[in-house]
JSON list of C-alpha atoms in Angstrom, two decimals:
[
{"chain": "A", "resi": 1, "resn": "UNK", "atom": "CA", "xyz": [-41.13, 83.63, -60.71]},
{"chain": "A", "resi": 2, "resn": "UNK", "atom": "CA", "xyz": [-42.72, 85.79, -57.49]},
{"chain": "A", "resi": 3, "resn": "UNK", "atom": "CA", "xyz": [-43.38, 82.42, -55.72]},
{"chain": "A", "resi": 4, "resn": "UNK", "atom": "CA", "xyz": [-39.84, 81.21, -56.12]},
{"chain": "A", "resi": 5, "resn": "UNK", "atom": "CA", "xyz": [-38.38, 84.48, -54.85]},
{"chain": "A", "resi": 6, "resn": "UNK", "atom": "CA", "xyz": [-40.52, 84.98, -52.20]},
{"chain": "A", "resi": 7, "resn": "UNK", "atom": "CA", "xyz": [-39.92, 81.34, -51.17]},
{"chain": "A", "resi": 8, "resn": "UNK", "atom": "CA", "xyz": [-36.26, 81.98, -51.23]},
{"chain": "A", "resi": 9, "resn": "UNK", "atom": "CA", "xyz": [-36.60, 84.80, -49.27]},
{"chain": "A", "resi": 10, "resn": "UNK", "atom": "CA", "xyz": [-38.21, 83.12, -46.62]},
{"chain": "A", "resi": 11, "resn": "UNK", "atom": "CA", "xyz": [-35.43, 80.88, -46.23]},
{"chain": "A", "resi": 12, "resn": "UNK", "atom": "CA", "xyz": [-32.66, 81.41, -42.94]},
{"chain": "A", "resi": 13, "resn": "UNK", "atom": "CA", "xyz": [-30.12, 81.94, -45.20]},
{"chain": "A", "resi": 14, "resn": "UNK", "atom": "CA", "xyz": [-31.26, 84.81, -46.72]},
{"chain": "A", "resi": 15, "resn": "UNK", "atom": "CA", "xyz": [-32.05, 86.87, -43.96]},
{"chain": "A", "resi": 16, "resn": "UNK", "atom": "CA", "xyz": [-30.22, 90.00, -44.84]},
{"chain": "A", "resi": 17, "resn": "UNK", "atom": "CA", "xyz": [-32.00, 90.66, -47.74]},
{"chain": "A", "resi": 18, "resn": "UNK", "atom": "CA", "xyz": [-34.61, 90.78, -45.68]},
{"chain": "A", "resi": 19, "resn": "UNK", "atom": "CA", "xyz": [-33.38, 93.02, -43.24]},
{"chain": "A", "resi": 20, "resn": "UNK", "atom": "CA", "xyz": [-32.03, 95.73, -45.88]},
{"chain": "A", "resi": 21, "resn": "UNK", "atom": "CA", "xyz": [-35.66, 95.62, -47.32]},
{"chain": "A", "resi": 22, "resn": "UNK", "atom": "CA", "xyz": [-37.07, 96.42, -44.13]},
{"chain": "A", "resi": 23, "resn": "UNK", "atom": "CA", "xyz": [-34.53, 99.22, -43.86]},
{"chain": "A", "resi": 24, "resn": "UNK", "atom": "CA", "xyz": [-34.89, 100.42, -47.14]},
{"chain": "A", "resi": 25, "resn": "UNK", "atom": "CA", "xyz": [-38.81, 100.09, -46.61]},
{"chain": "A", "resi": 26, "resn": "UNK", "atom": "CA", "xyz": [-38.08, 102.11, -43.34]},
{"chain": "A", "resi": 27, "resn": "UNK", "atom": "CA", "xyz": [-35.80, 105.00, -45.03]},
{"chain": "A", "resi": 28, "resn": "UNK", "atom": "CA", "xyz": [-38.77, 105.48, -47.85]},
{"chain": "A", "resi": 29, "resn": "UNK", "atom": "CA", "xyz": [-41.04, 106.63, -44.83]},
{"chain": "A", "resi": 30, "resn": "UNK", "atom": "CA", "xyz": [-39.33, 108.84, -43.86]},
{"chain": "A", "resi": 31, "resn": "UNK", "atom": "CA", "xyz": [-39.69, 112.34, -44.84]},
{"chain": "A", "resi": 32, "resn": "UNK", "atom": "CA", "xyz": [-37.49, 114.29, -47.50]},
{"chain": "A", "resi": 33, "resn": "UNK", "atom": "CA", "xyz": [-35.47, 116.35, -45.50]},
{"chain": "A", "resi": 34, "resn": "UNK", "atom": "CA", "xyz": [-34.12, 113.39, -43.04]},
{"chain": "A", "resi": 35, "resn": "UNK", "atom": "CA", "xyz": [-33.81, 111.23, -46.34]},
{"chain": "A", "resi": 36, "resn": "UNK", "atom": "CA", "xyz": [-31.84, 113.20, -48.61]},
{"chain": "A", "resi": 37, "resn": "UNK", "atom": "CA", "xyz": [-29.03, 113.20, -45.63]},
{"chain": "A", "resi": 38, "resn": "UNK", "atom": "CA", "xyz": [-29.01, 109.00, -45.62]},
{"chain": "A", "resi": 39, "resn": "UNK", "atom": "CA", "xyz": [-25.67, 107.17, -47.38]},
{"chain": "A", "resi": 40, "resn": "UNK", "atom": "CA", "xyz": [-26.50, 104.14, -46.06]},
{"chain": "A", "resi": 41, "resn": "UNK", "atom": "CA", "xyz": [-28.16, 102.07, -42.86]},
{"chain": "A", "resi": 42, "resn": "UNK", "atom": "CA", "xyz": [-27.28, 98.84, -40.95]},
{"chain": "A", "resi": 43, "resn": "UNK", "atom": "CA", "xyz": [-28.48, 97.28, -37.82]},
{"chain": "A", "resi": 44, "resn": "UNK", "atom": "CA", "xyz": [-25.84, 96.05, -35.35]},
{"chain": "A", "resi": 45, "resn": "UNK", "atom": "CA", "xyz": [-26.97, 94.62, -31.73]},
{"chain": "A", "resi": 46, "resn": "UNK", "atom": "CA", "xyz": [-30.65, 95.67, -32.35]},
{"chain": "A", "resi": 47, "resn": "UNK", "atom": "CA", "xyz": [-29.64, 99.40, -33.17]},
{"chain": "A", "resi": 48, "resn": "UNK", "atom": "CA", "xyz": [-30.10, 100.93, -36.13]},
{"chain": "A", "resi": 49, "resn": "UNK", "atom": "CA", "xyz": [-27.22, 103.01, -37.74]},
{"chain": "A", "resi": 50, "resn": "UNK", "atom": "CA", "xyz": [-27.56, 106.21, -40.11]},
{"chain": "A", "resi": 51, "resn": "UNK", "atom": "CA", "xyz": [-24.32, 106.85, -42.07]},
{"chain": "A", "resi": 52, "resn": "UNK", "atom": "CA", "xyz": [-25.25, 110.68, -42.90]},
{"chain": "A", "resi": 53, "resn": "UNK", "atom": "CA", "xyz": [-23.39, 112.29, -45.76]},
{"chain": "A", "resi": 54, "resn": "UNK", "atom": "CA", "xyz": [-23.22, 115.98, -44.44]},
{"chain": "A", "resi": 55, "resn": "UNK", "atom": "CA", "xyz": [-22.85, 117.05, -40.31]},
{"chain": "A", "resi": 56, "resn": "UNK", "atom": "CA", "xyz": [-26.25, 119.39, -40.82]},
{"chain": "A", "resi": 57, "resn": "UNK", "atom": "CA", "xyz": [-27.94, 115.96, -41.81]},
{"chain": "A", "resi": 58, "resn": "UNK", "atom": "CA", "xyz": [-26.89, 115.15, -38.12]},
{"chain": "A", "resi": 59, "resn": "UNK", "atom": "CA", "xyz": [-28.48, 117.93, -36.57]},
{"chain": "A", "resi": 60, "resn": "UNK", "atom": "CA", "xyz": [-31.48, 117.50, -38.37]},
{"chain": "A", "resi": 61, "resn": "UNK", "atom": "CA", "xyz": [-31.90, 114.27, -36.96]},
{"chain": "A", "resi": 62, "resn": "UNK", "atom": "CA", "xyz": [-30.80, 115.02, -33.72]},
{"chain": "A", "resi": 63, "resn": "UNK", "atom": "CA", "xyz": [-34.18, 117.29, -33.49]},
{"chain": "A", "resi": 64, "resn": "UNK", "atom": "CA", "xyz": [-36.25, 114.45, -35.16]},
{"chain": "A", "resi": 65, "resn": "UNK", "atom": "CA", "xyz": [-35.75, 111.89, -33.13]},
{"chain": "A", "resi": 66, "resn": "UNK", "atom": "CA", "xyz": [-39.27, 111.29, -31.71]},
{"chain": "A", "resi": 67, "resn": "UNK", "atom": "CA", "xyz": [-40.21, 111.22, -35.36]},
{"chain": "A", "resi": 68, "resn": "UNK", "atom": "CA", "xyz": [-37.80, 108.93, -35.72]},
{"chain": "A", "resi": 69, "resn": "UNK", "atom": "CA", "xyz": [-38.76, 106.54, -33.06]},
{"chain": "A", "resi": 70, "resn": "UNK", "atom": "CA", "xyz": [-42.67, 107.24, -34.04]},
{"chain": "A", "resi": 71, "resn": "UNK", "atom": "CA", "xyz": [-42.19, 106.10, -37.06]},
{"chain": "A", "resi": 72, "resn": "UNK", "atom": "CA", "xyz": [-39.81, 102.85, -36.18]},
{"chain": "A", "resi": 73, "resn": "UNK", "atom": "CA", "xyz": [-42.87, 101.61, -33.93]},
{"chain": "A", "resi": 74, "resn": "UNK", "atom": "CA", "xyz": [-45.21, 102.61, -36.70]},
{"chain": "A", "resi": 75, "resn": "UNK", "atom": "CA", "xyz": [-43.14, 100.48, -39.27]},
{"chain": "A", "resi": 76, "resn": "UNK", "atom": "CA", "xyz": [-43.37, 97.74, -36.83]},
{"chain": "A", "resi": 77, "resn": "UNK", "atom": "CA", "xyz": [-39.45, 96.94, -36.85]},
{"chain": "A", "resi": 78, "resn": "UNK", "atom": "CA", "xyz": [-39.61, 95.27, -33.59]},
{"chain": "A", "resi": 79, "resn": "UNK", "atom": "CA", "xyz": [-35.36, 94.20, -33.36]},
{"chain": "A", "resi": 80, "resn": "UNK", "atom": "CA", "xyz": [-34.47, 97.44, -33.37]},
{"chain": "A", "resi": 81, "resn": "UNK", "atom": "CA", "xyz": [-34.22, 98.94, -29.35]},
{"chain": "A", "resi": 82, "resn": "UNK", "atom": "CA", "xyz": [-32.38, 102.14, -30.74]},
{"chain": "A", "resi": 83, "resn": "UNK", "atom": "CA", "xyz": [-31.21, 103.96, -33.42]},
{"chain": "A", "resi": 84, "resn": "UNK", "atom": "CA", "xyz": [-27.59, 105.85, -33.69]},
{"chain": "A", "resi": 85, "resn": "UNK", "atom": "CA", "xyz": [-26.72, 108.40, -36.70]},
{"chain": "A", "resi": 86, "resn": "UNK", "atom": "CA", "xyz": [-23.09, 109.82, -37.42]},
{"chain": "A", "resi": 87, "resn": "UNK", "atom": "CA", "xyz": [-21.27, 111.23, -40.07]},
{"chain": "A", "resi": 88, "resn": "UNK", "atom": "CA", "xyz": [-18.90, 109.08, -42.16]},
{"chain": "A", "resi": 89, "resn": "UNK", "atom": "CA", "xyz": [-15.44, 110.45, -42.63]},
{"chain": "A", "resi": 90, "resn": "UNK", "atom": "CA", "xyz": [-14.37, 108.45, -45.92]},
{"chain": "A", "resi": 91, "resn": "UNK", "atom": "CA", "xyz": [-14.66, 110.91, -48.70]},
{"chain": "A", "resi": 92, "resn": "UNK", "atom": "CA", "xyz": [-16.02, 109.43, -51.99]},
{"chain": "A", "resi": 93, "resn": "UNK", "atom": "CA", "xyz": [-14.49, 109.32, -55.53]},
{"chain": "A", "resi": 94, "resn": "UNK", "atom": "CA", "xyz": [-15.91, 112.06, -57.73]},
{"chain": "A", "resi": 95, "resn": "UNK", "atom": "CA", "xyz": [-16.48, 110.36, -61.03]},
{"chain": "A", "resi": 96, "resn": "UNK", "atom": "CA", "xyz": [-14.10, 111.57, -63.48]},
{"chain": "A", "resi": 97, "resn": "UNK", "atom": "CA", "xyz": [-15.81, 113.59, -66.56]},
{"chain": "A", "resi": 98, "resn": "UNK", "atom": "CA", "xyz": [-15.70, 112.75, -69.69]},
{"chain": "A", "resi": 99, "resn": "UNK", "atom": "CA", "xyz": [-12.54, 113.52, -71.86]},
{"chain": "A", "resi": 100, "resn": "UNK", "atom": "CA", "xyz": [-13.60, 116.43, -74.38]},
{"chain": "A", "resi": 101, "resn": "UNK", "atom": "CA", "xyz": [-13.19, 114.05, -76.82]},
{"chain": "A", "resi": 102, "resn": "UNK", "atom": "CA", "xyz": [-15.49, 111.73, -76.79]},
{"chain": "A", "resi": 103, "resn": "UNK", "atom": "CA", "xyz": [-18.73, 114.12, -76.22]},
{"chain": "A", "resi": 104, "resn": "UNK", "atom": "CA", "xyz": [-17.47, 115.35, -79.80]},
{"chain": "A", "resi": 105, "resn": "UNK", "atom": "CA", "xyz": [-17.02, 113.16, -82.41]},
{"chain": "A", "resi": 106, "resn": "UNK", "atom": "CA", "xyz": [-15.58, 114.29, -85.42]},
{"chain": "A", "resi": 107, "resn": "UNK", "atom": "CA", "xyz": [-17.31, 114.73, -88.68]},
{"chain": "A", "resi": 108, "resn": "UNK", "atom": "CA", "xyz": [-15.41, 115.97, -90.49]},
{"chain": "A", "resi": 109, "resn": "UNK", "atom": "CA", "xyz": [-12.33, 113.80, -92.61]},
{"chain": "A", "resi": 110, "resn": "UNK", "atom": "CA", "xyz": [-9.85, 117.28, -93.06]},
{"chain": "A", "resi": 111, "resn": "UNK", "atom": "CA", "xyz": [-10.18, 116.86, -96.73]},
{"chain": "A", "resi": 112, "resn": "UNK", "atom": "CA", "xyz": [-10.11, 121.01, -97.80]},
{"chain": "A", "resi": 113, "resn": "UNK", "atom": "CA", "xyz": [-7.81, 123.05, -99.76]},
{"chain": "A", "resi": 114, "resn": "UNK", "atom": "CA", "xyz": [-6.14, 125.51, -97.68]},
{"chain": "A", "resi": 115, "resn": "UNK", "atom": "CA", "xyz": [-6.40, 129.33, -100.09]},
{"chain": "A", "resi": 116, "resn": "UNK", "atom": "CA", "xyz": [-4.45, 131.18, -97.41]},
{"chain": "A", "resi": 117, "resn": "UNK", "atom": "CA", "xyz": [-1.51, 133.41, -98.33]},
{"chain": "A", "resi": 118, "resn": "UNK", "atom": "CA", "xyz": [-0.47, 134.75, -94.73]},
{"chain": "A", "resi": 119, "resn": "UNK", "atom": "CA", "xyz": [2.04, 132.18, -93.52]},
{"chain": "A", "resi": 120, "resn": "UNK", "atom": "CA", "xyz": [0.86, 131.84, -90.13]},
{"chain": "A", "resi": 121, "resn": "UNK", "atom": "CA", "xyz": [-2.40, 131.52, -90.35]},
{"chain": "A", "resi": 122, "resn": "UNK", "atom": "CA", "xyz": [-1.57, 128.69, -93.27]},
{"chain": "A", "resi": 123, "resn": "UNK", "atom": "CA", "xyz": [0.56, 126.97, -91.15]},
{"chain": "A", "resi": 124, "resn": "UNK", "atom": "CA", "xyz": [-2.23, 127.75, -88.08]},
{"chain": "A", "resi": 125, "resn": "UNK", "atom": "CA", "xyz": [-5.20, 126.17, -90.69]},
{"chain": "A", "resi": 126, "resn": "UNK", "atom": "CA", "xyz": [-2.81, 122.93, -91.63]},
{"chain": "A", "resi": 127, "resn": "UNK", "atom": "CA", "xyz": [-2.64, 122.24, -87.89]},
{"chain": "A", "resi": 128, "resn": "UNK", "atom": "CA", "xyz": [-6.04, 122.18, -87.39]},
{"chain": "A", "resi": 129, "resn": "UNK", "atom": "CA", "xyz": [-6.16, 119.54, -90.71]},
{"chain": "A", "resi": 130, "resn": "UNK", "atom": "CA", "xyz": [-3.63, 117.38, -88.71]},
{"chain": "A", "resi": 131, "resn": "UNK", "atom": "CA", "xyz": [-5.45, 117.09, -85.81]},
{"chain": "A", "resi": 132, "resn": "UNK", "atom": "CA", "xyz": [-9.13, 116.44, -87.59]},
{"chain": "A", "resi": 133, "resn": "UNK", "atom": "CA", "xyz": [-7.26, 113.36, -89.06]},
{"chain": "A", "resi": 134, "resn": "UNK", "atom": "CA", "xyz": [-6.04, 112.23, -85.92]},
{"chain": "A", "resi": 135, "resn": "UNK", "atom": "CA", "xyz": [-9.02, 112.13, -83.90]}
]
């Protein structure tokens, strides 16, 4: 199975698999506090672009750039000439929570004999039966 993937990845076609593995081989070097900031990277005309999540990611790689380019000639990514970082201003889709209801599922069936005199709190208690059945 290796040899047939590693044979496909030799071939022209799938060259940008290749390239996001170098880049993702490239990000994993790095060290924590430049990493955590990373969204994403691409290369464009030999440079290679940082999409940073936060503007203090920015500055943080603004004063590690000799790391940066250390660490490019290190990793032996010769097609790269330079390397640009910016912020991206598309915000991202929180994921929605979970309705209430389905962390909880009900276990009970709302099979109980309701004992209370006081009105309200009968009428209160058979309101709570009516919505055990319904969930």
């Amino acid at each position: 199975m290796s040899t047939i993937l590693n044979h496909l990845k030799q071939h022209p076609d799938f060259r940008k698999i290749n390239t996001n593995e170098k880049i993702q081989r490239f990000i994993n070097i790095l060290p924590m506090k430049l990493k955590k900031g990373i969204k994403f990277a691409y290369i464009r005309n030999e440079i290679l672009f940082f999409v940073l999540t936060h503007p203090i990611y920015k500055m943080e790689f603004e004063y590690n750039k000799a790391l940066i380019k250390s660490l490019l000639n290190n990793a032996h990514m010769t097609n790269i000439n330079d390397f640009k970082f910016f912020v991206t201003n598309k915000i991202e889709k929180k994921q929605e929570k979970p309705k209430e209801n389905e962390l909880y599922k009900e276990r009970s069936y709302g099979i109980f004999k309701n004992h209370i005199e006081n009105k309200k709190l009968h009428t209160l208690l058979e309101e709570i039966r009516d919505l055990i059945k319904n969930s």
